[in-house]
Coordinates of C-alpha atoms in Angstrom, one line a residue:
M875 CA 0.1 0.2 0.1
A876 CA 1.5 3.3 -1.0
S877 CA 2.6 6.2 1.6
V878 CA 0.5 9.5 1.9
L879 CA 3.4 10.7 0.4
E880 CA 4.0 8.4 -2.5
R881 CA 0.0 8.9 -3.6
Q882 CA 1.3 12.7 -3.6
A883 CA 3.9 12.4 -5.5
A884 CA 1.9 10.2 -7.9
D885 CA -1.3 12.8 -8.2
T886 CA 1.0 15.8 -8.6
K887 CA 2.4 14.2 -11.1
R888 CA -0.7 12.9 -12.3
Y889 CA -2.8 16.3 -12.1
G890 CA -0.2 18.8 -12.0
Y891 CA -0.7 20.1 -8.9
V892 CA -0.8 19.4 -5.1
R893 CA -4.3 18.2 -3.9
P894 CA -4.7 18.9 -0.1
R895 CA -3.9 16.7 2.4
E896 CA -7.7 15.9 3.4
V897 CA -8.3 14.0 0.0
Y898 CA -5.7 11.2 1.3
E899 CA -7.8 10.5 4.4
D900 CA -9.5 6.9 4.7
Y901 CA -12.6 9.3 4.4
V902 CA -13.1 12.3 2.6
Y903 CA -16.0 14.5 3.0
N904 CA -17.5 16.8 0.0
F905 CA -19.9 19.5 0.1
A906 CA -22.0 19.1 -2.5
I907 CA -24.4 21.6 -4.8
G908 CA -26.4 21.2 -8.2
S909 CA -26.7 17.5 -9.7
N910 CA -24.7 15.8 -6.9
I911 CA -27.2 17.1 -4.3
Y912 CA -30.5 15.0 -3.8
P913 CA -31.6 12.3 -4.2
P914 CA -28.7 9.7 -3.0
D915 CA -29.6 7.5 -5.7
K916 CA -28.7 10.2 -8.7
L917 CA -24.9 10.3 -6.7
K918 CA -24.7 6.1 -7.4
S919 CA -26.2 6.2 -10.6
R920 CA -24.8 9.3 -12.6
R921 CA -21.2 9.6 -11.4
T922 CA -19.9 6.5 -13.8
V923 CA -16.3 7.0 -14.7
T924 CA -15.5 4.4 -17.2
V925 CA -12.0 2.5 -17.7
E926 CA -11.4 5.0 -21.2
Q927 CA -11.5 7.9 -18.4
G928 CA -9.2 6.0 -15.8
G929 CA -12.4 4.7 -13.5
G930 CA -13.2 1.2 -12.8
S931 CA -15.9 -0.7 -14.9
G932 CA -19.2 1.7 -14.0
G933 CA -21.6 1.8 -11.6
G934 CA -21.5 5.5 -10.4
V935 CA -20.0 6.8 -6.9
S936 CA -20.9 4.6 -3.5
Y937 CA -20.8 7.3 -0.4
E938 CA -20.9 6.1 3.3
S939 CA -23.4 8.7 4.4
F940 CA -25.5 11.9 3.3
E941 CA -26.7 15.0 5.2
L942 CA -27.4 18.5 5.0
G943 CA -24.3 20.4 6.0
T944 CA -24.3 24.6 5.8
A945 CA -21.5 26.8 5.3
H946 CA -20.8 29.8 6.1
G947 CA -18.7 32.5 4.6
W948 CA -19.0 31.0 1.1
R949 CA -22.2 31.9 -1.8
L950 CA -23.5 29.5 -4.7
A951 CA -22.1 31.4 -8.0
T952 CA -22.8 30.6 -11.4
N953 CA -19.0 31.5 -12.4
V954 CA -17.4 28.7 -14.5
L955 CA -18.2 28.7 -18.3
G956 CA -20.0 25.9 -19.2
M957 CA -21.3 24.4 -22.5
P958 CA -23.5 27.1 -24.9
P959 CA -26.3 27.3 -26.0
Q960 CA -27.3 24.6 -23.3
E961 CA -25.5 25.1 -20.8
P962 CA -24.3 28.5 -20.9
A963 CA -22.4 28.2 -17.2
F964 CA -22.0 25.7 -14.0
A965 CA -22.0 26.8 -10.5
A966 CA -19.4 26.5 -8.2
V967 CA -18.9 27.9 -4.3
E968 CA -16.9 30.4 -3.9
P969 CA -15.7 32.2 -0.8
L970 CA -17.5 35.7 0.2
G971 CA -15.2 38.6 -0.3
D972 CA -12.9 40.1 2.5
G973 CA -15.5 41.1 5.5
G974 CA -18.2 39.4 4.1
E975 CA -19.1 42.1 1.6
D976 CA -21.3 40.3 -1.0
A977 CA -20.5 40.6 -4.7
G978 CA -23.2 38.1 -6.5
G979 CA -24.3 34.8 -6.3
Y980 CA -26.8 32.7 -3.6
H981 CA -26.7 32.8 0.1
V982 CA -28.4 33.6 3.1
N983 CA -26.6 36.0 5.8
G984 CA -23.4 34.6 4.6
W985 CA -24.5 30.8 5.2
M986 CA -25.3 28.5 2.0
Q987 CA -26.9 24.9 2.4
G988 CA -25.7 21.5 -0.1
A989 CA -25.1 18.0 0.8
L990 CA -22.3 16.9 3.0
I991 CA -21.5 13.9 1.4
C992 CA -19.1 11.0 3.0
L993 CA -17.0 8.9 0.5
S994 CA -14.1 6.6 0.9
R995 CA -10.4 7.9 -0.5
D996 CA -11.5 6.1 -3.0
A997 CA -14.7 7.2 -4.5
Y998 CA -14.1 10.7 -4.0
N999 CA -11.7 10.4 -6.5
Q1000 CA -13.9 8.7 -8.7
L1001 CA -16.2 11.7 -7.7
W1002 CA -13.4 14.0 -8.9
D1003 CA -12.4 12.7 -11.9
S1004 CA -16.1 12.7 -12.8
E1005 CA -16.2 16.1 -12.6
G1006 CA -13.1 17.0 -14.7
G1007 CA -10.3 16.9 -12.2
N1008 CA -8.4 14.7 -13.8
A1009 CA -8.5 16.7 -17.0
L1010 CA -5.0 18.0 -15.9
R1011 CA -4.9 21.6 -15.6
G1012 CA -7.7 22.4 -17.8
S1013 CA -10.5 21.6 -15.0
P1014 CA -12.5 24.5 -13.8
Y1015 CA -13.4 23.1 -10.2
C1016 CA -10.4 23.5 -7.9
E1017 CA -10.7 21.4 -4.6
C1018 CA -10.7 23.8 -1.6
I1019 CA -11.6 23.5 2.5
V1020 CA -14.9 24.0 3.5
Q1021 CA -15.4 24.1 6.9
V1022 CA -19.4 22.6 7.1
K1023 CA -22.2 22.7 10.2
R1024 CA -24.6 19.6 10.4
Q1025 CA -27.9 20.1 11.2
D1026 CA -26.4 18.8 14.9
G1027 CA -24.1 21.6 14.9
T1028 CA -21.1 19.8 14.5
E1029 CA -18.4 20.9 12.3
V1030 CA -16.7 18.6 9.3

């Protein structure tokens, strides 16, 4: 089994950047928006990465848990260029500006909601690749650490 440093070195070569250390934990939490939000079955059925794309034999992404989460200091913004005319833009989560000022996007008093999904490391990597994370410097998305509050008030 490869060490964390070996996995980081391989990922840096593969993706062209250093990924957050949290993606090397046994379980990774993903704060999801858009088509990954609900219902949980959709995650399993839609996120199939083919062998040609670097994934397994298909079957979607399995998850450990799925719950509502709330992030403070972030907003939902349609700031990722899509594929006009069918999908002119995609949504992404981005931080509010310094001091919490608003430059557009969706949030309520600095809070936004999404799905907090716990995935195994392998399942998270499969999801990340299916979202374009394996596009070697060509992905419009980046991995970032977001503090998310669960319904019971604990933070992940």
